[in-house]
Structures are given as structure tokens and as C-alpha cells.
Amino acid sequence: MQSELDILCRRQEALIALIFSEQSMLENKEEDQMSKGLKIYQNNLLMTAVRALSLKYPVIDKMIGREALSGLTRKLLHIELPASGDWADWGEQLSSLIMTTELYDQHPYLAEIASFEWFLHETARGVGTELNVNSLARLSEQNLKSVFIQLSKTLKVLSFHYPVDEIWMLHQLDENQIDTNELAVLLKEPIELHRIVIYQREAVPCVERLTEQEQAWLIDVLAGLSLDQLLEKYVTFDLSGWLSVAIEEQWLEGLR
Amino acid sequence: MSCLNTAHTRGETLSSMVGVGLRHPHYKEALLGSSSIDFVEVHAENFFAEGGIVPAILDDIAQQYPISLHSTSMGLGSAVGINRDYLQRLKRLSQKVTPILISDHACFTWSNLNGNAVHAGDLLPLEFSQQNLQVMTENVDKVQQVLGRKILVENLSSYVEFRFSNMSETEFLTELVNRTGCGLLVDLNNLIVNAHNFSDESSLQTASQWLQQLPTGAVGEIHLAGYTPVAENELIIDDHSQPVSDECWSLYRTALKQFGAVTTLIEWDNNLPSWPVLLDQATKARSIMSGITIMKNVPMSEEGFLNAI
């Protein structure tokens, strides 16, 4: 036998299920008070979710328009339920959702742009790094097998087929200022990988391009290779030059 | 621990403070110049990020204004309880800004959908029953213990009514206050919206009667707002997109006469006005509050002039 608490739980679940239901109340012409009320909750949910996505994905919003974003939002609400109480945490799966839609067939770059925007959003909210200056003294140790480079937790090393950083920058301009020829070039069939690092510097997200070697180095650092292993693998790597960039750009937490 | 009628800020007792809801487009102006308001209310969830520029913005705001933390996702009436991570995030924020008030709504938000945890992303209405009162009591108790302070619970505007309710909203809220020691945040616009949507009587009369059923000492804050007018037979949506309505100002006078001076907030979330227009609304609220306080010392026949404020 169900307890009264269970029954209350079920009734609250039932209301949520009606609000999240894909069957729109908008089609119901003979509306009673309950239907009108439910429609308001459904609209509120959609509008709030669309707004939450548009804040995280401003370039996607600009490229596909609000109507298409609303359509994606409806689908995303069923794939990724909001669950933390903070809309800022919701929407990570937009990129993978786009890959399952017709939109992706016509505009394959959208999934990568969405992925890039999500990383920017996450980086913007992450806790940045303070360099442990004293830890740099470990560089002078004889045995570098037990010395490891500690990178900022906001730093992410990524590869994209499309130049998503340039596409994103172009869309920071007003719509009438965007050079459509330049955009067309950026969106054409990709021929090479674009390697980038996203990180937080002075509390704001930053993006830098990486060479193939720089990217491989960072991936190995993140994988936990010791300084000794790194220097053995990257014989010609300019460690001191890289360290000064890493400190300047706030990639580095220190050495451990 | 009480946060009501005891705190003093800038020489004002908390009960006579007037503030505005501070939203993103107004940050710059709010931080640039001096303004006449006593405090600002921010939505707690907008400041949950622990890194980036958000904490610095909040620090700047806190240096200039006392802050009231108004959360919109706590779901105090959720039968499944309140998400632990959410509560910890709110606790960290509260410890950081030491707000003058913390409030949320008499609603539910946490539940399950197809076997998965879900947050409704909206303020969903409660059935006013003994069982939901018990849930609400336990949740409010827990929140007050975790935060180490009293909270205010706001009455909701809702768009559906439940046949399972077997007590009135005011009975429900009064009993909640008695059981938990929480305070009430009375949103006058919500009362008017509900009265328009669900009562056959005059909305002002219905809302005034609602106020009369509350225990006087429990009201720790009043929210004032406006709404977008709708066609007849349509439900009004509590969109906070307009100046405080004439009805709401009128109900405010009624509320102050009943409760005395109460911390008051202008809530304007959508279709935002310019910062000076928002401050004008707060100035009007302050004038009315001052007038009502004066009225306590004048004969009733002179009351009429106050309605002209």
C-alpha cells in the first residue's frame, strides 16, 4: 500500500510529466482552466530553456535563428533533463543532438561550433588558477622522474575539423558587418585539423591555436607524464619558452 | 536566529528598507553611481558559478548594497526533498555574501520523470494538504538548519488548482510559520494575479481578504510588481514585465496598514525599464510606506490623503 508521501510524489511527478509532455496543449481548442494553466507552464518551460541555450550558444543562435533553436530545445529537454536547479548547467548535449538532425546534414560545422561554445561556457564559470611560484624550484631537482607539471583545471586541449574559433569571432560582429565571403571560406569542407587550447585568464575564457607538437605536449602533460618522460619524448621542445607562455597565460598551477 | 526586524543597515531598520531586484542589464548603472535604494535582491542561481567574473561582480554589488538572496529553484514543497548539491551551493553563496534576507517560494521543483531526477525549471504549485504541509515543514526545517538562519517563504502565482487541496493557502502558510519559525514574503502581485485568474470577486477584495488571514508578525518582506494585461477569460501570467500596477499599489497600502512597515522590493524581471525608472518605483514605495507610518499618528479621517500618494 502506498504511503501518503508516495501518493504526493506520484501526483507531483504527474504534473511534471504533463508539462514536459511532447504532445502540445496548443492543439487543444476547447480549453478548460486546467489546459490553459498547463499550456502556460509548458510555454514557460520552453521559453526559459530557449533563453538558457541562447545565452550559452550565442553563435549557434545567430546562425540558425530562434525558431530552429526552439525546435532543438524541445528535443533537448527530453534527452537531457534539467536536474541541478541551475539552468547554466543544462545544455551540454546540444552538440550531439545536432548531429542527429537534418540540420547536421546541411550544416555539419554546427555540431563543432556548439561543442566549442559549451567549452567556452564551462571555462567561463570554472575556478581559475593561482600559480604556486615556490613549486617552480622543483625544476632544479636532479631527478625529474618525480616532477610533474600541474595545469589549470580550466584548461582544455581540443581539435576541430572546422576553424570554430574564427567562425565564433566573426559572429561577434553585427550581422550586417559579417563578411559572407569570409564566412563561406571558413565553413567549406575541412581539410586540416584545427588544434586549440581553451583556458581561463584573468577570470575570462581565452582561446589559443596550438601547433601539432604543442598539442601533443599538453595532452601528455594532462595524461600525467613526468617531466623526465616529457623531455625524453620531446627532445627538441623549448621547455623554458613554453613555461614562460604557460605562466603568462595562466595555464600553469605549478609543479608537483 | 532571526533576520527580521533586528538588522540595521545604513541607519535603517530592516523592516523599513526599500530595494529593487537587480538584473544583469542594470549592473553597470547600479555599481556606478549612488542610488536611493536600501538594498538589492539578486537571484541566487545567477551567482552559483564559483569561478570566472561572476564572483567578482557579486563582490562589487555586495560592497555597494546590502543583498537579499532570492532563490527560485529550491522547491521547498518538493515531495522528493531538496537536492543536496543545490543546497550546498546556496549555502556557500550565503556564507560569501551574508545576505540580509534569504527567500524562496512555496512551490515544488524537484521530482522524477521516467525514473530520472528532474528539476522543473519553474515554480510549480502545491496542493494545500496536510501531507504537503508536512513535506514543506521538513524541507524548510532542513534548509534553515543547513543555512543556519531563518528564511522567508513566498506565496506563489499559479495557473492550475488542485482538487486535492483541503486547506486554504493562508492556513497552509500560517501553519508552516508556526511549525518552522520561517517568515513570509508576501508577493502582492501574485495575490492579484491569482485573484484575477481564479476568483469571481474583485481581485483587490479577494487579495485583501487573503492578507487579513495572515499572522501579522510573520511577514518579513513584500514584493511589488506588474503584469502584462490579457484579454477577458485569459489567464494572467506573472511576468514581472510592467510597472507596479495600480491595483498592486492599492493593495500595498492595505498591507502596510495591516502589517506596519515591511521591507519592500520592486520586482521587475522582463522588459526591463531604465535604471532610473526602476528607482522611481522604489521611491514611490518608500513614500507610501512613510505615509502609512505617519498615519498611525493621525486621525482616521485624514487617511484619504495617503491614497493620493
Coordinates of C-alpha atoms in Angstrom, one line a residue:
Chain A
M1 CA 0.0 0.0 0.0
Q2 CA 1.3 3.4 -1.0
S3 CA 2.0 5.9 1.8
E4 CA 0.5 9.4 1.6
L5 CA 4.0 10.7 0.8
D6 CA 4.3 8.3 -2.2
I7 CA 0.9 9.4 -3.4
L8 CA 2.0 13.1 -3.2
C9 CA 5.3 12.2 -5.1
R10 CA 3.3 10.5 -7.8
R11 CA 1.0 13.5 -8.2
Q12 CA 3.9 15.9 -8.4
E13 CA 5.5 13.6 -11.0
A14 CA 2.3 13.5 -13.0
L15 CA 2.2 17.3 -13.2
I16 CA 5.9 17.4 -14.3
A17 CA 5.2 14.7 -16.9
L18 CA 2.3 16.7 -18.3
I19 CA 4.4 19.9 -18.5
F20 CA 7.3 18.0 -20.2
S21 CA 5.0 16.1 -22.5
E22 CA 5.8 16.4 -26.2
Q23 CA 2.1 16.5 -27.0
S24 CA 1.5 20.2 -27.1
M25 CA -1.6 21.6 -25.4
L26 CA -1.6 24.3 -28.1
E27 CA -3.6 22.0 -30.4
N28 CA -6.4 21.7 -27.8
K29 CA -9.0 24.1 -29.0
E30 CA -11.7 23.6 -26.3
E31 CA -9.6 24.6 -23.4
D32 CA -10.7 24.3 -19.8
Q33 CA -8.9 26.1 -17.0
M34 CA -6.5 23.2 -16.4
S35 CA -5.5 23.1 -20.0
K36 CA -4.9 26.8 -20.1
G37 CA -2.8 26.6 -17.0
L38 CA -0.8 23.7 -18.3
K39 CA -0.1 25.5 -21.5
I40 CA 1.3 28.4 -19.6
Y41 CA 3.7 26.0 -17.7
Q42 CA 4.7 24.4 -21.0
N43 CA 5.4 27.8 -22.6
N44 CA 7.3 28.9 -19.6
L45 CA 9.5 25.8 -19.7
L46 CA 10.2 26.2 -23.3
M47 CA 10.9 29.9 -23.2
T48 CA 13.2 29.5 -20.2
A49 CA 15.1 26.7 -21.8
V50 CA 15.5 28.5 -25.1
R51 CA 16.8 31.5 -23.2
A52 CA 19.2 29.4 -21.3
L53 CA 20.6 27.8 -24.5
S54 CA 20.8 31.1 -26.3
L55 CA 23.0 32.5 -23.5
K56 CA 25.4 29.5 -23.8
Y57 CA 25.2 29.2 -27.5
P58 CA 25.0 32.8 -28.9
V59 CA 26.7 31.9 -32.2
I60 CA 24.5 28.9 -32.8
D61 CA 21.5 31.1 -32.0
K62 CA 22.7 33.6 -34.5
M63 CA 23.5 31.1 -37.2
I64 CA 20.3 29.0 -37.1
G65 CA 17.8 31.6 -35.7
R66 CA 15.5 31.5 -32.8
E67 CA 12.8 29.2 -34.4
A68 CA 15.3 26.5 -35.1
L69 CA 16.8 26.9 -31.7
S70 CA 13.4 26.4 -30.2
G71 CA 12.9 23.2 -32.1
L72 CA 16.3 21.9 -30.8
T73 CA 15.4 23.0 -27.3
R74 CA 12.2 20.9 -27.3
K75 CA 14.2 17.9 -28.3
L76 CA 17.0 18.6 -25.9
L77 CA 14.5 18.8 -23.0
H78 CA 13.8 15.1 -23.5
I79 CA 17.3 14.0 -24.0
E80 CA 18.9 16.0 -21.2
L81 CA 16.6 16.7 -18.3
P82 CA 17.4 19.8 -16.3
A83 CA 18.4 18.4 -12.9
S84 CA 20.6 20.8 -10.9
G85 CA 18.3 23.8 -10.3
D86 CA 20.7 26.0 -12.3
W87 CA 19.9 26.4 -16.0
A88 CA 23.6 27.3 -16.5
D89 CA 24.4 23.6 -16.0
W90 CA 22.0 22.4 -18.7
G91 CA 22.5 22.1 -22.4
E92 CA 25.8 20.2 -22.7
Q93 CA 24.3 17.7 -25.2
L94 CA 23.3 20.2 -27.8
S95 CA 26.2 19.3 -30.0
S96 CA 25.4 15.6 -30.0
L97 CA 21.7 16.4 -30.6
I98 CA 22.6 18.5 -33.6
M99 CA 24.5 15.5 -35.1
T100 CA 21.2 13.5 -35.1
T101 CA 19.2 16.1 -37.0
E102 CA 18.7 17.1 -40.6
L103 CA 20.4 20.4 -39.7
Y104 CA 23.7 18.5 -39.4
D105 CA 23.4 17.1 -42.9
Q106 CA 23.2 20.5 -44.4
H107 CA 25.5 22.3 -41.9
P108 CA 28.0 19.8 -40.4
Y109 CA 30.0 22.6 -38.8
L110 CA 27.2 23.4 -36.4
A111 CA 27.9 20.5 -34.1
E112 CA 31.6 21.6 -33.7
I113 CA 30.6 25.2 -33.1
A114 CA 28.1 24.0 -30.4
S115 CA 30.8 21.9 -28.8
F116 CA 33.2 24.9 -28.8
E117 CA 30.6 27.2 -27.3
W118 CA 29.9 24.7 -24.5
F119 CA 33.6 24.5 -23.6
L120 CA 33.7 28.4 -23.6
H121 CA 30.7 28.4 -21.3
E122 CA 32.3 25.9 -18.9
T123 CA 35.6 27.7 -18.9
A124 CA 33.9 31.0 -18.1
R125 CA 32.4 29.5 -14.9
G126 CA 35.4 27.4 -13.8
V127 CA 37.7 28.3 -11.0
G128 CA 40.9 29.8 -12.3
T129 CA 44.5 29.1 -11.3
E130 CA 46.9 30.8 -9.0
L131 CA 50.5 29.8 -9.7
N132 CA 52.4 28.2 -6.9
V133 CA 55.6 30.0 -7.6
N134 CA 57.6 28.1 -5.0
S135 CA 56.8 24.9 -6.7
L136 CA 58.9 26.0 -9.7
A137 CA 62.0 25.3 -7.6
R138 CA 61.5 21.7 -8.4
L139 CA 62.9 22.4 -11.9
S140 CA 66.3 22.3 -10.4
E141 CA 65.9 18.9 -8.9
Q142 CA 68.3 16.2 -10.2
N143 CA 65.7 13.6 -10.6
L144 CA 62.9 14.8 -12.9
K145 CA 61.1 11.4 -12.9
S146 CA 59.1 12.6 -9.9
V147 CA 58.4 16.1 -11.1
F148 CA 55.0 16.6 -12.8
I149 CA 53.5 19.7 -14.5
Q150 CA 50.2 20.7 -12.9
L151 CA 47.9 22.6 -15.4
S152 CA 44.9 24.7 -14.6
K153 CA 41.7 22.8 -14.2
T154 CA 40.0 25.2 -16.7
L155 CA 42.4 24.3 -19.5
K156 CA 41.1 22.1 -22.3
V157 CA 43.0 20.8 -25.3
L158 CA 40.8 20.3 -28.3
S159 CA 40.8 19.5 -32.0
F160 CA 38.2 20.6 -34.6
H161 CA 37.7 20.0 -38.2
Y162 CA 36.4 23.5 -38.8
P163 CA 38.1 26.7 -37.6
V164 CA 35.4 27.2 -34.9
D165 CA 37.4 29.9 -33.1
E166 CA 37.5 32.1 -36.2
I167 CA 33.8 31.4 -37.0
W168 CA 32.9 32.3 -33.5
M169 CA 35.0 35.5 -33.6
L170 CA 33.4 36.5 -36.9
H171 CA 29.9 36.2 -35.3
Q172 CA 30.8 38.7 -32.6
L173 CA 30.2 41.3 -35.2
D174 CA 26.8 42.7 -36.1
E175 CA 25.0 40.6 -38.7
N176 CA 25.4 43.3 -41.4
Q177 CA 29.1 43.5 -40.7
I178 CA 29.8 39.8 -41.2
D179 CA 31.8 39.2 -44.4
T180 CA 29.8 36.4 -46.0
N181 CA 32.7 35.5 -48.4
E182 CA 35.0 35.1 -45.4
L183 CA 32.4 33.1 -43.6
A184 CA 31.9 30.8 -46.7
V185 CA 35.6 30.1 -46.7
L186 CA 35.6 29.2 -43.1
L187 CA 32.6 26.9 -43.5
K188 CA 33.9 25.0 -46.6
E189 CA 34.8 21.3 -46.5
P190 CA 37.5 20.9 -43.9
I191 CA 41.0 19.7 -45.0
E192 CA 43.0 20.0 -41.8
L193 CA 42.6 19.8 -38.0
H194 CA 42.4 23.0 -36.0
R195 CA 44.1 22.5 -32.6
I196 CA 43.2 24.8 -29.9
V197 CA 43.5 25.3 -26.1
I198 CA 40.7 26.9 -24.1
Y199 CA 41.6 28.3 -20.7
Q200 CA 40.7 30.9 -18.2
R201 CA 42.9 34.0 -17.9
E202 CA 42.1 36.9 -15.6
A203 CA 38.7 35.3 -15.0
V204 CA 37.7 35.3 -18.6
P205 CA 37.8 32.4 -21.1
C206 CA 40.6 32.6 -23.7
V207 CA 41.4 30.6 -26.9
E208 CA 44.8 30.0 -28.5
R209 CA 45.8 28.0 -31.5
L210 CA 48.3 25.2 -31.0
T211 CA 50.9 23.5 -33.2
E212 CA 50.7 19.7 -33.5
Q213 CA 53.7 19.4 -31.2
E214 CA 52.3 21.9 -28.6
Q215 CA 49.0 20.0 -28.6
A216 CA 50.7 16.6 -28.2
W217 CA 52.9 18.0 -25.3
L218 CA 49.8 19.4 -23.5
I219 CA 47.9 16.1 -24.0
D220 CA 50.9 14.2 -22.5
V221 CA 51.2 16.6 -19.6
L222 CA 47.5 16.2 -18.9
A223 CA 47.9 12.4 -19.1
G224 CA 50.4 12.6 -16.2
L225 CA 53.8 12.1 -17.8
S226 CA 56.7 13.2 -15.6
L227 CA 58.9 16.0 -16.7
D228 CA 61.6 13.4 -17.3
Q229 CA 59.4 11.4 -19.7
L230 CA 58.3 14.5 -21.5
L231 CA 61.8 15.8 -22.1
E232 CA 62.8 12.3 -23.4
K233 CA 59.8 12.2 -25.7
Y234 CA 60.1 15.8 -26.9
V235 CA 63.8 16.2 -27.4
T236 CA 63.7 19.5 -29.3
F237 CA 60.9 21.0 -27.2
D238 CA 61.6 24.5 -25.9
L239 CA 60.7 23.9 -22.2
S240 CA 61.7 27.3 -20.9
G241 CA 59.9 29.1 -23.7
W242 CA 56.8 27.1 -23.1
L243 CA 57.0 27.6 -19.3
S244 CA 57.1 31.4 -19.7
V245 CA 54.0 31.2 -22.0
A246 CA 52.2 28.8 -19.6
I247 CA 52.9 31.2 -16.7
E248 CA 51.9 34.3 -18.6
E249 CA 48.6 32.7 -19.9
Q250 CA 47.8 31.2 -16.5
W251 CA 47.9 27.6 -17.8
L252 CA 50.2 26.6 -15.0
E253 CA 49.2 25.8 -11.4
G254 CA 52.7 24.7 -10.6
L255 CA 55.0 21.6 -10.4
R256 CA 54.3 18.7 -8.1
Chain B
M1 CA 18.2 33.1 14.8
S2 CA 16.0 35.9 13.5
C3 CA 16.9 38.0 10.5
L4 CA 13.8 40.1 10.7
N5 CA 13.2 43.5 12.3
T6 CA 16.6 43.3 14.1
A7 CA 19.2 44.1 11.5
H8 CA 20.3 47.7 11.0
T9 CA 21.8 48.8 7.7
R10 CA 22.7 52.4 6.9
G11 CA 20.8 53.5 9.9
E12 CA 17.6 51.9 8.7
T13 CA 15.8 49.1 10.4
L14 CA 15.4 46.2 8.1
S15 CA 11.6 46.5 8.3
S16 CA 11.6 49.9 6.6
M17 CA 14.0 49.2 3.8
V18 CA 13.1 49.5 0.2
G19 CA 15.0 47.8 -2.6
V20 CA 14.9 46.6 -6.2
G21 CA 15.6 43.4 -8.0
L22 CA 19.0 43.8 -9.6
R23 CA 19.2 42.2 -13.0
H24 CA 22.1 41.9 -15.4
P25 CA 21.4 44.8 -17.7
H26 CA 21.5 47.2 -14.7
Y27 CA 24.7 46.0 -13.1
K28 CA 26.8 48.8 -14.6
E29 CA 24.5 51.7 -13.6
A30 CA 23.8 50.2 -10.2
L31 CA 27.5 50.0 -9.5
L32 CA 28.5 53.3 -11.0
G33 CA 26.5 55.9 -9.1
S34 CA 24.9 56.3 -5.7
S35 CA 21.3 55.4 -5.6
S36 CA 18.4 55.9 -3.2
I37 CA 17.7 52.2 -2.6
D38 CA 18.5 50.4 0.7
F39 CA 19.2 47.0 -0.8
V40 CA 19.2 44.9 -3.9
E41 CA 17.7 41.5 -4.4
V42 CA 19.6 39.0 -6.7
H43 CA 18.6 35.6 -7.9
A44 CA 20.8 33.2 -6.1
E45 CA 21.2 30.8 -9.0
N46 CA 22.7 33.6 -11.2
F47 CA 25.7 33.6 -8.8
F48 CA 26.3 29.9 -8.3
A49 CA 29.4 29.9 -10.6
E50 CA 32.4 29.7 -8.3
G51 CA 34.8 31.0 -10.9
G52 CA 35.0 33.5 -13.8
I53 CA 33.8 37.1 -13.5
V54 CA 30.6 36.3 -11.6
P55 CA 32.0 36.1 -8.1
A56 CA 33.8 39.5 -8.6
I57 CA 30.6 41.1 -9.8
L58 CA 28.8 39.9 -6.7
D59 CA 31.6 41.2 -4.5
D60 CA 31.2 44.6 -6.2
I61 CA 27.5 44.6 -5.6
A62 CA 27.9 43.5 -2.0
Q63 CA 30.3 46.3 -1.4
Q64 CA 27.7 48.8 -2.5
Y65 CA 24.5 47.4 -1.3
P66 CA 23.1 45.0 1.3
I67 CA 22.0 41.9 -0.6
S68 CA 18.8 39.9 -0.4
L69 CA 19.2 36.4 -1.8
H70 CA 16.1 35.3 -3.6
S71 CA 16.3 31.8 -4.9
T72 CA 14.0 30.4 -7.5
S73 CA 14.9 26.7 -7.6
M74 CA 14.8 25.4 -4.0
G75 CA 11.4 23.8 -4.4
L76 CA 10.5 23.9 -0.8
G77 CA 7.4 21.8 -1.3
S78 CA 9.0 19.0 -3.3
A79 CA 7.9 15.6 -2.0
V80 CA 11.2 14.0 -3.0
G81 CA 13.1 16.6 -0.9
I82 CA 15.6 19.2 -1.9
N83 CA 18.7 18.3 -4.0
R84 CA 21.7 18.2 -1.6
D85 CA 24.2 19.7 -4.1
Y86 CA 21.8 22.6 -4.8
L87 CA 21.5 23.3 -1.1
Q88 CA 25.3 23.2 -0.6
R89 CA 25.8 25.7 -3.5
L90 CA 23.2 28.0 -1.9
K91 CA 25.0 27.6 1.5
R92 CA 28.4 28.6 0.0
L93 CA 26.8 31.6 -1.6
S94 CA 25.0 32.7 1.6
Q95 CA 28.3 32.4 3.5
K96 CA 30.0 34.5 0.9
V97 CA 27.6 37.4 0.8
T98 CA 25.9 37.2 4.2
P99 CA 22.6 38.4 2.8
I100 CA 20.1 40.4 4.8
L101 CA 17.3 38.1 3.7
I102 CA 17.1 34.7 2.0
S103 CA 13.9 33.7 0.4
D104 CA 12.2 31.2 -2.0
H105 CA 8.7 30.1 -2.9
A106 CA 6.0 27.8 -1.6
C107 CA 6.3 25.6 -4.6
F108 CA 7.8 22.3 -5.8
T109 CA 10.5 21.9 -8.4
W110 CA 12.3 18.6 -7.7
S111 CA 10.7 15.4 -8.9
N112 CA 11.2 12.4 -11.2
L113 CA 10.4 11.9 -14.9
N114 CA 10.5 8.5 -16.4
G115 CA 12.6 7.3 -13.5
N116 CA 15.2 10.1 -13.7
A117 CA 15.7 13.0 -11.4
V118 CA 14.4 16.3 -12.8
H119 CA 14.2 19.9 -11.9
A120 CA 11.1 21.5 -13.3
G121 CA 12.8 24.8 -14.1
D122 CA 9.7 26.6 -12.9
L123 CA 7.8 27.3 -9.7
L124 CA 5.1 24.6 -9.7
P125 CA 2.1 24.9 -7.5
L126 CA 1.4 22.9 -4.3
E127 CA -1.7 21.2 -3.2
F128 CA -2.6 22.6 0.2
S129 CA -2.9 19.4 2.2
Q130 CA -1.6 18.1 5.5
Q131 CA 0.8 15.8 3.6
N132 CA 2.3 18.6 1.6
L133 CA 2.5 20.8 4.7
Q134 CA 4.5 18.0 6.4
V135 CA 6.8 17.8 3.4
M136 CA 7.2 21.6 3.3
T137 CA 7.8 21.7 7.1
E138 CA 10.6 19.1 6.9
N139 CA 12.2 20.8 3.9
V140 CA 12.1 24.3 5.4
D141 CA 13.5 22.9 8.7
K142 CA 16.3 21.3 6.8
V143 CA 17.1 24.4 4.8
Q144 CA 17.1 26.6 7.9
Q145 CA 19.4 24.2 9.6
V146 CA 21.8 24.0 6.7
L147 CA 21.9 27.8 6.2
G148 CA 21.9 28.4 9.9
R149 CA 19.3 31.1 9.6
K150 CA 15.6 31.8 9.1
I151 CA 14.3 32.0 5.6
L152 CA 11.2 33.7 4.1
V153 CA 8.7 31.7 2.1
E154 CA 6.9 33.5 -0.8
N155 CA 3.3 32.9 -1.8
L156 CA 3.0 31.7 -5.4
S157 CA 1.1 32.8 -8.5
S158 CA -0.2 29.6 -10.0
Y159 CA -2.1 28.6 -13.1
V160 CA -3.7 25.4 -12.0
E161 CA -5.7 24.5 -8.9
F162 CA -5.7 21.1 -7.3
R163 CA -8.8 19.2 -6.2
F164 CA -6.6 17.5 -3.6
S165 CA -6.2 20.7 -1.6
N166 CA -8.2 20.6 1.7
M167 CA -7.0 23.7 3.4
S168 CA -6.6 27.3 2.3
E169 CA -3.3 28.8 1.2
T170 CA -3.3 31.1 4.2
E171 CA -4.0 28.2 6.6
F172 CA -1.1 26.3 5.0
L173 CA 1.3 29.2 5.2
T174 CA 0.3 30.2 8.7
E175 CA 0.8 26.6 9.9
L176 CA 4.2 26.5 8.2
V177 CA 5.2 29.6 10.1
N178 CA 4.1 28.1 13.3
R179 CA 5.9 24.8 12.8
T180 CA 9.2 26.1 11.4
G181 CA 9.6 29.7 12.6
C182 CA 10.2 30.8 9.0
G183 CA 8.9 34.2 7.8
L184 CA 6.7 35.0 4.9
L185 CA 7.5 37.0 1.8
V186 CA 4.1 38.3 0.6
D187 CA 4.1 38.9 -3.1
L188 CA 1.1 41.2 -3.6
N189 CA 1.2 40.9 -7.4
N190 CA 1.0 37.1 -7.1
L191 CA -2.1 37.6 -5.0
I192 CA -3.7 39.9 -7.6
V193 CA -2.8 37.5 -10.4
N194 CA -4.3 34.5 -8.6
A195 CA -7.4 36.5 -7.7
H196 CA -7.9 37.6 -11.4
N197 CA -7.3 34.0 -12.6
F198 CA -9.4 32.1 -10.1
S199 CA -11.8 34.3 -8.2
D200 CA -15.2 35.6 -9.3
E201 CA -14.9 38.5 -6.8
S202 CA -13.0 41.7 -7.2
S203 CA -9.3 40.9 -7.3
L204 CA -8.5 43.6 -4.8
Q205 CA -11.1 42.4 -2.4
T206 CA -10.0 38.8 -2.7
A207 CA -6.4 39.7 -2.2
S208 CA -7.2 42.0 0.8
Q209 CA -9.1 39.1 2.5
W210 CA -6.2 36.8 1.9
L211 CA -3.9 39.3 3.7
Q212 CA -6.2 39.5 6.6
Q213 CA -5.8 35.8 7.3
L214 CA -2.1 36.1 7.8
P215 CA -0.4 36.3 11.2
T216 CA 0.9 39.9 11.3
G217 CA 4.4 39.3 12.8
A218 CA 5.3 36.7 10.2
V219 CA 5.5 39.0 7.2
G220 CA 9.2 39.8 6.6
E221 CA 9.1 41.2 3.1
I222 CA 6.7 42.4 0.5
H223 CA 7.2 42.1 -3.3
L224 CA 5.6 44.6 -5.7
A225 CA 5.3 44.0 -9.4
G226 CA 3.2 44.4 -12.5
Y227 CA 1.9 42.1 -15.2
T228 CA 1.0 42.3 -18.9
P229 CA -2.7 42.8 -19.3
V230 CA -4.6 40.0 -21.1
A231 CA -7.9 39.6 -22.9
E232 CA -11.0 38.7 -20.9
N233 CA -11.2 35.0 -20.0
E234 CA -7.4 34.6 -20.5
L235 CA -5.2 33.7 -17.6
I236 CA -2.8 36.5 -16.5
I237 CA 0.8 35.4 -16.5
D238 CA 3.0 36.7 -13.6
D239 CA 5.7 38.0 -16.0
H240 CA 7.1 40.9 -14.0
S241 CA 7.3 42.9 -17.2
Q242 CA 5.5 46.1 -16.3
P243 CA 5.5 48.9 -13.7
V244 CA 3.8 48.0 -10.4
S245 CA 0.1 48.0 -11.2
D246 CA -2.4 50.5 -9.6
E247 CA -4.1 47.5 -8.0
C248 CA -0.8 46.4 -6.5
W249 CA -0.1 49.9 -5.1
S250 CA -3.5 50.0 -3.6
L251 CA -3.0 46.5 -2.1
Y252 CA 0.4 47.7 -0.8
R253 CA -1.3 50.5 1.2
T254 CA -3.7 47.9 2.6
A255 CA -0.9 45.6 3.6
L256 CA 1.1 48.3 5.3
K257 CA -1.9 49.4 7.3
Q258 CA -2.2 45.8 8.5
F259 CA 1.4 44.8 9.0
G260 CA 3.1 48.2 9.6
A261 CA 6.4 49.0 7.8
V262 CA 7.7 45.9 6.0
T263 CA 10.9 45.5 3.9
T264 CA 9.7 46.1 0.3
L265 CA 11.1 45.1 -3.1
I266 CA 10.2 46.2 -6.6
E267 CA 10.4 43.1 -8.8
W268 CA 10.8 43.8 -12.5
D269 CA 12.4 40.9 -14.4
N270 CA 11.3 41.2 -18.1
N271 CA 11.0 44.0 -20.5
L272 CA 13.3 45.9 -18.1
P273 CA 12.9 49.7 -17.7
S274 CA 15.8 52.1 -17.4
W275 CA 17.6 52.0 -14.0
P276 CA 16.1 55.5 -13.1
V277 CA 12.6 54.3 -13.8
L278 CA 13.1 51.3 -11.6
L279 CA 14.5 53.5 -8.8
D280 CA 11.4 55.8 -9.2
Q281 CA 9.2 52.8 -8.4
A282 CA 11.2 52.2 -5.2
T283 CA 10.9 55.9 -4.3
K284 CA 7.1 55.6 -4.7
A285 CA 7.1 52.6 -2.4
R286 CA 9.1 54.5 0.2
S287 CA 6.7 57.4 0.1
I288 CA 3.8 55.2 0.6
M289 CA 5.5 53.4 3.5
S290 CA 6.5 56.7 5.1
G291 CA 2.9 57.9 4.7
I292 CA 1.4 54.9 6.3
T293 CA 3.8 55.1 9.2
I294 CA 2.8 58.8 9.7
M295 CA -0.8 57.8 9.5
K296 CA -0.5 55.7 12.7
N297 CA -0.3 59.1 14.5
V298 CA -3.1 60.9 12.7
P299 CA -6.9 60.6 13.0
M300 CA -8.5 58.1 10.6
S301 CA -10.4 60.9 8.8
E302 CA -7.1 62.2 7.4
E303 CA -6.3 58.8 5.8
G304 CA -7.6 59.9 2.5
F305 CA -4.6 62.0 1.7
L306 CA -2.4 58.9 1.8
N307 CA -4.2 57.3 -1.0
A308 CA -3.2 60.2 -3.2
I309 CA 0.5 59.4 -2.7

